[in-house]
CSV table of C-alpha atoms and ligand atoms in Angstrom, one decimal:
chain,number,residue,atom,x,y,z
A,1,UNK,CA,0.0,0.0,0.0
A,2,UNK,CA,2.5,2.1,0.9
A,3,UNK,CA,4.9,1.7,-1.9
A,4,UNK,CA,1.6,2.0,-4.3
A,5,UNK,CA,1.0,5.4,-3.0
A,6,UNK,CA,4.8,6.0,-3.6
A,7,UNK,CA,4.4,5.5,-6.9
A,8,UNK,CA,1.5,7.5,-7.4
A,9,UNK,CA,3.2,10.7,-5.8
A,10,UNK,CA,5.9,9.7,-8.0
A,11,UNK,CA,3.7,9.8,-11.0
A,12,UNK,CA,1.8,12.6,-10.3
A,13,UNK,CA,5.1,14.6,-9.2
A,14,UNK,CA,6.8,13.4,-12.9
A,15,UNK,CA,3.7,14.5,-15.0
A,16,UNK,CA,2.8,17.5,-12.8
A,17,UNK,CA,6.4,18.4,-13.8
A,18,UNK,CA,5.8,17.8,-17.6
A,19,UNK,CA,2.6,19.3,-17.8
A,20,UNK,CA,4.0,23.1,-16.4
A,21,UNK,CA,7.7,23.1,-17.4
A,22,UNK,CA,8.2,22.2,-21.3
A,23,UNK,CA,9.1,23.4,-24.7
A,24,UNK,CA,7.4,22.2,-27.4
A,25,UNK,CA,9.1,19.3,-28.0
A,26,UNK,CA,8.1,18.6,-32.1
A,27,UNK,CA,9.6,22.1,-33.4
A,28,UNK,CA,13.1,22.4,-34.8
A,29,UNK,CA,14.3,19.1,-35.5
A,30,UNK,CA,15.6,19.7,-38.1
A,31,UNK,CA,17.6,23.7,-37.9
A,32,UNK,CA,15.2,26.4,-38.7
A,33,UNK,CA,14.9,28.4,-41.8
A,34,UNK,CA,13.7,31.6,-42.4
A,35,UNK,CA,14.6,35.3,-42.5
A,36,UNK,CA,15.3,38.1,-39.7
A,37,UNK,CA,14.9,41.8,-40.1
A,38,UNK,CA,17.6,42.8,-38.0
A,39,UNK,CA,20.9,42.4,-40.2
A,40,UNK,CA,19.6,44.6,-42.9
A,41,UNK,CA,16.5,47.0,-41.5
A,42,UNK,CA,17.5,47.0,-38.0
A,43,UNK,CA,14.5,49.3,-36.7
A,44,UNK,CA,13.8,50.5,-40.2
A,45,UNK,CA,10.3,48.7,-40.7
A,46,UNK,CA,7.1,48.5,-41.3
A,47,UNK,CA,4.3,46.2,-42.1
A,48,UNK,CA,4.7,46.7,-45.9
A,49,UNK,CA,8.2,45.7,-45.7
A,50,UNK,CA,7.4,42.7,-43.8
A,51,UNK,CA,4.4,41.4,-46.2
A,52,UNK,CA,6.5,42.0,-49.0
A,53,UNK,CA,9.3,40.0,-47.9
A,54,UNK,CA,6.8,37.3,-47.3
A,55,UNK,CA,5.7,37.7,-51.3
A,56,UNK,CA,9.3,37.5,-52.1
A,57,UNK,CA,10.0,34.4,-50.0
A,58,UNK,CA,7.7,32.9,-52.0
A,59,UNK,CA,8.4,34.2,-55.6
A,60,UNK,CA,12.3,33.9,-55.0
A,61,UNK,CA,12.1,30.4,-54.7
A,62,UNK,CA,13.1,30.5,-51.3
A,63,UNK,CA,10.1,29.2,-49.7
A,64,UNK,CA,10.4,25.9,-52.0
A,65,UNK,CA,13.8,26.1,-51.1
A,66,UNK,CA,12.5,25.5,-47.6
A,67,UNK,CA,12.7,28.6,-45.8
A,68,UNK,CA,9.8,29.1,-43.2
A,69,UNK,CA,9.7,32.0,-40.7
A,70,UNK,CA,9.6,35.5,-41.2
A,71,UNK,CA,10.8,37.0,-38.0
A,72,UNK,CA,10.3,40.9,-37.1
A,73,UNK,CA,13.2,42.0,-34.9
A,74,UNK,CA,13.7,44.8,-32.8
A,75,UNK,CA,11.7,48.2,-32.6
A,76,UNK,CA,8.1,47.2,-33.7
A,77,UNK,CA,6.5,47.8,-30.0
A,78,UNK,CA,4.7,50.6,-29.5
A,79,UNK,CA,4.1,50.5,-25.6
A,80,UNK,CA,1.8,48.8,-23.0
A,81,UNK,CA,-2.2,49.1,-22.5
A,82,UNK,CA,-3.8,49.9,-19.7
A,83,UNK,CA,-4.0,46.1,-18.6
A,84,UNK,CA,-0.3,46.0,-19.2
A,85,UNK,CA,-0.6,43.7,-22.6
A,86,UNK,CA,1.9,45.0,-25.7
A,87,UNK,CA,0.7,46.7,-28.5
A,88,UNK,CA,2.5,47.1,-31.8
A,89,UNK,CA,4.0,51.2,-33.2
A,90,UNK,CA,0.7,51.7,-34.9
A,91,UNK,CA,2.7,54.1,-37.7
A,92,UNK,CA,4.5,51.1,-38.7
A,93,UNK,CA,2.0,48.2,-38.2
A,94,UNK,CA,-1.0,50.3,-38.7
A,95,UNK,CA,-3.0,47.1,-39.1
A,96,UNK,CA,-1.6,45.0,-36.1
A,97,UNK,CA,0.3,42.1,-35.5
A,98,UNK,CA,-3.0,39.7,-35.8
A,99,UNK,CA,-3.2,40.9,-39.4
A,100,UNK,CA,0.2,40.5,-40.7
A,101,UNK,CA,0.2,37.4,-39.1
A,102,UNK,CA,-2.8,36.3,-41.2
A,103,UNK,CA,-1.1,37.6,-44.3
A,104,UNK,CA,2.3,35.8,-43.4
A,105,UNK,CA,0.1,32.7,-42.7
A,106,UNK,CA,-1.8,32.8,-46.2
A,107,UNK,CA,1.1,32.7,-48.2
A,108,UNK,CA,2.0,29.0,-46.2
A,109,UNK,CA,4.8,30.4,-43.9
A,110,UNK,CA,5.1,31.2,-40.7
A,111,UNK,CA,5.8,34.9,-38.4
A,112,UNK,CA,8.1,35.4,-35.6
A,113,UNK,CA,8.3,38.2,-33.3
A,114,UNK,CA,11.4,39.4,-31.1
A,115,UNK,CA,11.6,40.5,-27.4
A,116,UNK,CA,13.8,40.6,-24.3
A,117,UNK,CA,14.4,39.1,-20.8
A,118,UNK,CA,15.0,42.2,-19.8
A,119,UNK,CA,13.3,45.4,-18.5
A,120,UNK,CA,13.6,46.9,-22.4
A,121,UNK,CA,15.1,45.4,-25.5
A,122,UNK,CA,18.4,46.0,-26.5
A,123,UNK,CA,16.2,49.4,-28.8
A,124,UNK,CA,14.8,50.7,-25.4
A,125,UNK,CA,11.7,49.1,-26.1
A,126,UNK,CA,9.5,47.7,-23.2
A,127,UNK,CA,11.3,44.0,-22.7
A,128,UNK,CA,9.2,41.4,-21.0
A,129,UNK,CA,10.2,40.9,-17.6
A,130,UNK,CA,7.5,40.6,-15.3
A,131,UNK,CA,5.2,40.5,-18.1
A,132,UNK,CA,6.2,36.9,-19.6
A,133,UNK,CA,2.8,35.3,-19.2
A,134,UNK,CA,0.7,38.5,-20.4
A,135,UNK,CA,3.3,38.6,-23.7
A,136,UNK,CA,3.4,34.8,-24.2
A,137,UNK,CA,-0.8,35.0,-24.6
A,138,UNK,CA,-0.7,37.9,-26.6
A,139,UNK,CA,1.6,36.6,-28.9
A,140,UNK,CA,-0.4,33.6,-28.7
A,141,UNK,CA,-3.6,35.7,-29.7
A,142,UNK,CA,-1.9,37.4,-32.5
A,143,UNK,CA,-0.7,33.9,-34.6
A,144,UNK,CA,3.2,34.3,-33.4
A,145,UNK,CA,5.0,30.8,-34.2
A,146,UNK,CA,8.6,31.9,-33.5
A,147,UNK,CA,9.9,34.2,-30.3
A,148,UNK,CA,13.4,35.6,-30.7
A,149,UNK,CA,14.4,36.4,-27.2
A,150,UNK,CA,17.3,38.7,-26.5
A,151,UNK,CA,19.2,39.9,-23.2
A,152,UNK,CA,19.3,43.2,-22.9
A,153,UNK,CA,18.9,44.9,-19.7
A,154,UNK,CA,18.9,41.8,-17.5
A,155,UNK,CA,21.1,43.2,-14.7
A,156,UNK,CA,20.8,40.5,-11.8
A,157,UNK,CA,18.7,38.4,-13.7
A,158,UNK,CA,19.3,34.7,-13.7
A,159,UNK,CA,19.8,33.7,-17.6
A,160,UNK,CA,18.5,30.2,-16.4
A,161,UNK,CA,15.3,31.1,-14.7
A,162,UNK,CA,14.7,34.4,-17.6
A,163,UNK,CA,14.3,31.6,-20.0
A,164,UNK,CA,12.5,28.8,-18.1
A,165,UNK,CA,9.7,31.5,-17.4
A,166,UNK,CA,9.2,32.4,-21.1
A,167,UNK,CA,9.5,28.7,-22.2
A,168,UNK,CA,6.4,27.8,-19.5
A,169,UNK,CA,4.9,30.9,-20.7
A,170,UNK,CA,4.7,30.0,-24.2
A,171,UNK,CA,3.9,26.7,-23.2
A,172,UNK,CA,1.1,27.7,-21.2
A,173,UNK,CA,-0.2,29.7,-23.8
A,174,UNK,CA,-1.2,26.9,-25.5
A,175,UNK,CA,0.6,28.1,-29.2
A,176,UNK,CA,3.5,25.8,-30.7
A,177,UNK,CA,6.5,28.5,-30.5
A,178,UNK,CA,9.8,28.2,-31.5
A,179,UNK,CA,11.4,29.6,-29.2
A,180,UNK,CA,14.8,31.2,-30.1
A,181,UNK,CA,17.4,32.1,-27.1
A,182,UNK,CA,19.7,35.3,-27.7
A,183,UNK,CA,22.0,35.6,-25.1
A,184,UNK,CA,25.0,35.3,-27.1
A,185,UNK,CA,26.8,32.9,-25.1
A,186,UNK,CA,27.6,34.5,-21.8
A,187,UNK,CA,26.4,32.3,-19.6
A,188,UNK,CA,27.1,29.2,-21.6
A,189,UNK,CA,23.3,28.2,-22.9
A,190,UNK,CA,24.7,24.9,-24.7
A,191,UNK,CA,25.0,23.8,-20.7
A,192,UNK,CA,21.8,24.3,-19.8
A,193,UNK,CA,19.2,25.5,-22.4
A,194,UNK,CA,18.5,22.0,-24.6
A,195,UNK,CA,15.2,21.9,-22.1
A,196,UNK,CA,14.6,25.5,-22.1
A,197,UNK,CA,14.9,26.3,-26.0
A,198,UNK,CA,15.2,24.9,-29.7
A,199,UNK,CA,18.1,27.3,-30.3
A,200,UNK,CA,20.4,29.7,-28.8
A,201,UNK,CA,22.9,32.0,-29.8
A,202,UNK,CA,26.5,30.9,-29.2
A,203,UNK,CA,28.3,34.4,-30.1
A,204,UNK,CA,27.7,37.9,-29.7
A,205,UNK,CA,26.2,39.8,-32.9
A,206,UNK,CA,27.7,39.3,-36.5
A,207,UNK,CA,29.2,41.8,-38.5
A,208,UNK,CA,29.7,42.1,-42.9
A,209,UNK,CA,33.4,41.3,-43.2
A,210,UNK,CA,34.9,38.2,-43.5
A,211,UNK,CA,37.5,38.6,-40.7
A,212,UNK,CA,37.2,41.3,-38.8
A,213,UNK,CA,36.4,42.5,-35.2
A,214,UNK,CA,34.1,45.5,-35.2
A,215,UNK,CA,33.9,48.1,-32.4
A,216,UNK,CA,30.8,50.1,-31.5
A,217,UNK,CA,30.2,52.8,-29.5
A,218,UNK,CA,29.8,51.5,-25.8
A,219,UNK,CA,32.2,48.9,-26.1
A,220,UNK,CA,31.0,46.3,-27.5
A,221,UNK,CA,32.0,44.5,-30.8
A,222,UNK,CA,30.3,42.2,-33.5
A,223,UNK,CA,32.1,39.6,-35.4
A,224,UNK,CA,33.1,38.6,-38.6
A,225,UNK,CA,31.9,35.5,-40.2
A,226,UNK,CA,35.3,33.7,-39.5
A,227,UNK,CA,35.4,35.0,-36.2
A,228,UNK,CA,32.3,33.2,-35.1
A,229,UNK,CA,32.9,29.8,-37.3
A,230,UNK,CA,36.1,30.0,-34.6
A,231,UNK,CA,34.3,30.7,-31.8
A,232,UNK,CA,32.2,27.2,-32.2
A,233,UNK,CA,35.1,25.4,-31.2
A,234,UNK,CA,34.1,22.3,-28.7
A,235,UNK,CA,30.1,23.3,-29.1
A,236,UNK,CA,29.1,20.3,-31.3
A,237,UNK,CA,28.4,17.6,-28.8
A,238,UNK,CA,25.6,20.2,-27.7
A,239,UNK,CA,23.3,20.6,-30.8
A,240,UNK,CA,20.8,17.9,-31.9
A,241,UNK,CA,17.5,17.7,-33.0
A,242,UNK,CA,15.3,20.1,-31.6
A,243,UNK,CA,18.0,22.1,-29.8
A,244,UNK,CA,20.6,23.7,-32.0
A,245,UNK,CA,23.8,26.2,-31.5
A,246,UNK,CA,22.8,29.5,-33.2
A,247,UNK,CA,26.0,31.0,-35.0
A,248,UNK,CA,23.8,34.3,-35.6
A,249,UNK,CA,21.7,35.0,-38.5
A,250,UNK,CA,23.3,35.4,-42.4
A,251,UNK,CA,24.8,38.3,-43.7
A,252,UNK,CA,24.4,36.5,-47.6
A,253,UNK,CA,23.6,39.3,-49.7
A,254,UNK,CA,24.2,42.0,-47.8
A,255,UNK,CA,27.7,43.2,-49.2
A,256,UNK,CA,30.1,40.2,-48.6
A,257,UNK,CA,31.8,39.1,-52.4
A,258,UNK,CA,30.4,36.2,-53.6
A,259,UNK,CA,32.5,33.8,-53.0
A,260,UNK,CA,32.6,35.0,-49.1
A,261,UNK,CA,28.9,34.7,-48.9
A,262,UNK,CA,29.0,31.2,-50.9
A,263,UNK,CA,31.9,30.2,-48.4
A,264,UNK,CA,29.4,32.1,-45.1
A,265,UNK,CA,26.3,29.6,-45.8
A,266,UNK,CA,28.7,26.7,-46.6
A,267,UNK,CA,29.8,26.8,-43.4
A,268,UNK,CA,26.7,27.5,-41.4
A,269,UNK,CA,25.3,24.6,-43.2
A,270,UNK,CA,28.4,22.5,-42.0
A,271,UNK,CA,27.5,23.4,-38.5
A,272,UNK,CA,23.9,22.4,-39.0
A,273,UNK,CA,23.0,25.8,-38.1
A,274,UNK,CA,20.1,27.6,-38.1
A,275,UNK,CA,19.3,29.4,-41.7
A,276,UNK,CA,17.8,32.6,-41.2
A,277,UNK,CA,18.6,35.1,-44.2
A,278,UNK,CA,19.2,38.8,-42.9
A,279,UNK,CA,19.3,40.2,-47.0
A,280,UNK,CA,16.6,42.4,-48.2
A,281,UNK,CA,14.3,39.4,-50.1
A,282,UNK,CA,13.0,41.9,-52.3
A,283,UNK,CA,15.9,43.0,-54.1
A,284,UNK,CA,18.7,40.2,-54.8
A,285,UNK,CA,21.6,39.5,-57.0
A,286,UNK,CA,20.7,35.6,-59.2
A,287,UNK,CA,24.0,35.2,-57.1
A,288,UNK,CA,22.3,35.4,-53.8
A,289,UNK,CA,19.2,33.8,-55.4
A,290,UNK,CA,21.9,30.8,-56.1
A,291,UNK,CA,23.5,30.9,-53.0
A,292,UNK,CA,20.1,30.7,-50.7
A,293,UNK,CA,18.5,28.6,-52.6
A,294,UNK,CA,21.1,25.8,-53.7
A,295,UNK,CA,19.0,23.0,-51.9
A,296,UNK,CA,21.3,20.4,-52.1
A,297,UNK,CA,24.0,23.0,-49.5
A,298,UNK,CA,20.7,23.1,-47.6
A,299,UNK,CA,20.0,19.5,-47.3
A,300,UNK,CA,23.7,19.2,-45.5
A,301,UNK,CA,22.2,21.8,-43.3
A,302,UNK,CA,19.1,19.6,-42.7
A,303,UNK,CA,19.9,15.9,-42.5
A,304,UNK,CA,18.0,14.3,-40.2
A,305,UNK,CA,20.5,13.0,-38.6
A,306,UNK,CA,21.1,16.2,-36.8
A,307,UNK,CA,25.0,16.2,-36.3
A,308,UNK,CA,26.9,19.5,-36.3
A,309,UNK,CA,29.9,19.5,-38.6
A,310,UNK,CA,33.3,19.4,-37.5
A,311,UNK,CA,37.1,20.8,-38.4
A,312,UNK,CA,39.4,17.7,-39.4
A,313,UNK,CA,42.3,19.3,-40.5
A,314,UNK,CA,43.6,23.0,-41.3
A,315,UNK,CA,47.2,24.1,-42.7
A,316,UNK,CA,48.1,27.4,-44.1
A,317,UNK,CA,44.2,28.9,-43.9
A,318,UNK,CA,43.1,25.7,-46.0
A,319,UNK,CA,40.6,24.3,-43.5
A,320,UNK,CA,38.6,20.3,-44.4
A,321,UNK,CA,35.4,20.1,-42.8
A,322,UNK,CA,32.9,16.8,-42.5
A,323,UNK,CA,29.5,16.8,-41.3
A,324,UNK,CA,28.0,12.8,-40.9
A,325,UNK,CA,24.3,12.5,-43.1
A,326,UNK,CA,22.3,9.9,-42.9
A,327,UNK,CA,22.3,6.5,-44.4
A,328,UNK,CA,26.4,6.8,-43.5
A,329,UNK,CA,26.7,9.9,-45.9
A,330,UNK,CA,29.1,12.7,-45.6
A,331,UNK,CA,29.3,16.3,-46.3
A,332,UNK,CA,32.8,17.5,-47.3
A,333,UNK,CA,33.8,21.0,-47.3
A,334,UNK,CA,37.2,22.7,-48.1
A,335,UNK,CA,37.6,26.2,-46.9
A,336,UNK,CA,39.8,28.6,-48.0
A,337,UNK,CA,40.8,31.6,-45.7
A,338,UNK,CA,43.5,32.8,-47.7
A,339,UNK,CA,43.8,36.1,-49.6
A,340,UNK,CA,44.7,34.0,-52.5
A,341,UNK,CA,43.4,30.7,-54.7
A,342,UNK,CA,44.3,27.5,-52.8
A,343,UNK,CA,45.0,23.5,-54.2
A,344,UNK,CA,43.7,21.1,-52.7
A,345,UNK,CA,44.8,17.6,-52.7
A,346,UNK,CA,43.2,15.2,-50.8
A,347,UNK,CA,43.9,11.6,-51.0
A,348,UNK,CA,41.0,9.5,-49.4
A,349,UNK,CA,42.6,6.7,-48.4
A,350,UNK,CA,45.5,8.2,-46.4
A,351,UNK,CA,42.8,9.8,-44.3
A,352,UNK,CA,41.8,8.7,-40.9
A,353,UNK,CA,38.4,10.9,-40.9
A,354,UNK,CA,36.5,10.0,-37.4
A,355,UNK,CA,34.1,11.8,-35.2
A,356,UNK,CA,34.8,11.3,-32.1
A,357,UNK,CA,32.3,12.3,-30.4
A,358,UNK,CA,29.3,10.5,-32.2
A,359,UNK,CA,31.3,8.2,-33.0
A,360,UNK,CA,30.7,7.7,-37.0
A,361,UNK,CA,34.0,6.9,-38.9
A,362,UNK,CA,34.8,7.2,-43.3
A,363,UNK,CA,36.7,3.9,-43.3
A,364,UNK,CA,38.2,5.1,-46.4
A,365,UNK,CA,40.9,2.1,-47.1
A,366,UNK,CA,37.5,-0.2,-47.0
A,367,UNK,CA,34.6,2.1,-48.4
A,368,UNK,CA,34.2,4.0,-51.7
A,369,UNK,CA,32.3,6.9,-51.7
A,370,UNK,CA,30.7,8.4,-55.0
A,371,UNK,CA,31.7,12.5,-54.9
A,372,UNK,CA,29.4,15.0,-55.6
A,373,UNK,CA,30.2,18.8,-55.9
A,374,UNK,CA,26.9,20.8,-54.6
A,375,UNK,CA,28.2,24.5,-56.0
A,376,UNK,CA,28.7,22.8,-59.4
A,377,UNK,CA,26.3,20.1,-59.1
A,378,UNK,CA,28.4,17.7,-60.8
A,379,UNK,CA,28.8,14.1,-60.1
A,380,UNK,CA,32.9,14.0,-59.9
A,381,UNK,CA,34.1,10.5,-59.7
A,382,UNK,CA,34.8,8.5,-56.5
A,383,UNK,CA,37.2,8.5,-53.6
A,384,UNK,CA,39.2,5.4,-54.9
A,385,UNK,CA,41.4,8.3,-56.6
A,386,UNK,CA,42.8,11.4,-54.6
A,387,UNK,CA,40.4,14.6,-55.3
A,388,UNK,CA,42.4,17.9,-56.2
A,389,UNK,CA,40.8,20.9,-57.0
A,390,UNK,CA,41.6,24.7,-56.7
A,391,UNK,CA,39.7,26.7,-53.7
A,392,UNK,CA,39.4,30.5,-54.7
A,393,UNK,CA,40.1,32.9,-52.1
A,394,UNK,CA,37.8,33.4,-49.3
A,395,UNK,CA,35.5,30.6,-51.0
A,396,UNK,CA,34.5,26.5,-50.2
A,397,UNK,CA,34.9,23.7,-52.3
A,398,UNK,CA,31.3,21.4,-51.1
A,399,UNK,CA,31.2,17.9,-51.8
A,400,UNK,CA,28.7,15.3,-50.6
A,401,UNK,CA,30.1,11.6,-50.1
A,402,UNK,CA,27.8,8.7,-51.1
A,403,UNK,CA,28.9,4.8,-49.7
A,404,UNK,CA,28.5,2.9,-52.7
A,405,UNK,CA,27.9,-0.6,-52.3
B,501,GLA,C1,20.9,42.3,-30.1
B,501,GLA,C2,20.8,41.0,-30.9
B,501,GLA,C3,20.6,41.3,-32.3
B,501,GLA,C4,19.4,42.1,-32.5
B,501,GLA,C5,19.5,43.4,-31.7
B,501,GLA,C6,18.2,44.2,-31.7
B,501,GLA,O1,22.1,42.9,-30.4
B,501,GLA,O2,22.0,40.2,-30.6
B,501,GLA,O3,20.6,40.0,-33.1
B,501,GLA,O4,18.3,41.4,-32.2
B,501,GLA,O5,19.8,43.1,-30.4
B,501,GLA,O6,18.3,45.3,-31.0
């Protein structure tokens, strides 16, 4: 008797537990796509902007592509009722969220919204805290699938708790969110937030350049795309389906050369990294076009199996990447830092390619792969023979390995 009523305080304790403190559990497993409005509008929008980025998602191509969320940044709030629920800048969203929500809905995708553990966002807007449950419904009310959630202003807040209490809000609320964590890696999220949310930020925020380190007023600096591919160094064993290290959004399209922003999403798709476009969508290059839409660089990004790439070798600037794919498949990727063109030469069978920590080895002296380029999209032989190929500066050479039998 007594050991049944154990059990059921032990039963009621485990689902009590489940029912208040979750994420939702079936978003994100495989790394989300989509597009942000900070990296090229910062506060610079409207609702006509958004809607017509929506149209263009669709009429690029990207949407087929696989792209999904459209997620408003910073600077749309416009203050607090007198019940204390948020209310969009009605000069910019003179219609309200709940329509452009509709609109973004209608077109098949999906809208995200952005906000901040904080007392105000990293804009000075009003930030959530102490208001988590009244934003969560709101959000909830207005059709939000996707919460971007920064850290602004959180002095002597716990990051843990912060994000718990949003995550139960949002869970509470009854919507499916994704629910993106932008903390940029202070408190080590990787740790802790695999519970908590279906992606994090890792670094603080990136910068257009390829290397550089950029200073802003008040101290702080964002990143060039090389700088933060280093900074994800020993972060791999933390991503997965449904949880995922969040390199920041892309800068593709938004000055970089071509090569660098063909190199940029090579790599982000290597780290199995969340793809969210920061480019004006209504206004791009057939280069940029290419470059987000090349589906076979995004299916690397989006195997199911779910395993972030890693760095196998690197001499002189010329980094070799893998990434393990499904059905024992491999993504290959040759980087090329260097101010100049680069040869490669890579001779399978001398190379002892193993990841160790998921454990999935190449076995090159016993298997034969069939090579595929993915920038190219040529079929190029198989790795019985060495592979040798010149990199151009600043750019990848992609391959994708098939076991043949
Ligand atoms: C922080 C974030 C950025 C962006 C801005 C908005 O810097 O890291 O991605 O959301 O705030 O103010």
């Amino acid at each position: 008797m007594i050991i049944k009523k154990g059990l059921l305080v032990f039963f009621v304790l485990l689902f009590g537990f489940r029912i208040q403190a979750q994420k939702f559990e079936e978003l994100a497993l495989t790394p989300p796509l989509g597009w942000n409005s900070w990296n090229k509008f910062a506060c610079n929008i409207n609702e006509e902007i958004i809607r017509d980025i929506a149209d263009a998602m669709v009429e690029s191509g990207m949407k087929d592509a696989g792209y999904e969320y459209i997620v408003i940044d910073d600077c749309w709030h416009g203050g607090r009722d007198s019940l204390g629920f948020i209310y969009p800048d009605f000069t910019r969203f003179p219609n309200g969220m709940k329509a452009l929500a509709d609109y973004v809905h209608s077109k098949g995708l999906k809208l995200g919204i952005y906000s901040d553990a904080g007392t105000k966002t990293c804009g000075g807007y009003p930030g959530s805290r102490g208001y988590e449950y009244q934003d969560a419904l709101q959000y909830a009310k207005w059709g939000i699938d996707y919460l971007k959630y920064d850290w602004c202003n959180t002095e002597n807040i716990n990051p843990v708790g912060a994000y718990t209490t949003m995550r139960d809000a949002l869970y509470k609320a009854g919507r499916p969110v994704l629910f993106s964590m932008c903390e940029w890696g202070n408190n080590e999220p990787w740790k802790w937030a695999a519970d908590i949310a279906h992606m994090w930020r890792t670094t603080g925020d990136i910068f257009i350049c390829w290397d550089c380190k950029h200073q802003h007023e008040g101290g702080w600096y964002s990143w060039g795309v090389m700088k933060i591919l280093d900074m994800q160094e020993g972060l791999r064993k933390y991503a997965g389906p449904g949880h995922w290290n969040d390199p920041d959004m892309l800068e593709v399209g938004n000055g970089l050369t071509v090569n660098e922003d063909r190199a940029h999403f090579s790599m982000w798709a290597m780290l199995a990294a969340p793809l969210i476009a920061g480019n004006d969508l209504r206004n791009m290059s057939e280069e940029t076009i290419e470059i987000l839409t090349n589906e076979e660089v995004i299916a690397i990004d989006q195997d199911s199996l779910g395993v972030q790439g890693f760095k196998y070798s690197s001499k002189d600037s010329l980094e070799t990447w893998f990434k393990p794919l499904k059905n024992g498949e491999w993504a290959v990727c040759f980087l090329n830092r260097r101010a100049e063109p680069a040869v490669v030469e890579f001779d399978w069978k001398n190379e002892n390619v193993m990841d160790e920590i998921f454990g999935y080895v190449t076995k090159f002296d016993e298997v034969t792969y069939s090579i595929r380029n993915l920038w190219n999209r040529k079929n190029i032989g198989k790795t019985k023979k060495a592979f040798i190929a010149t990199v151009p500066s600043h750019d990848v050479v992609m391959l994708r390995l098939k076991p043949l039998k």
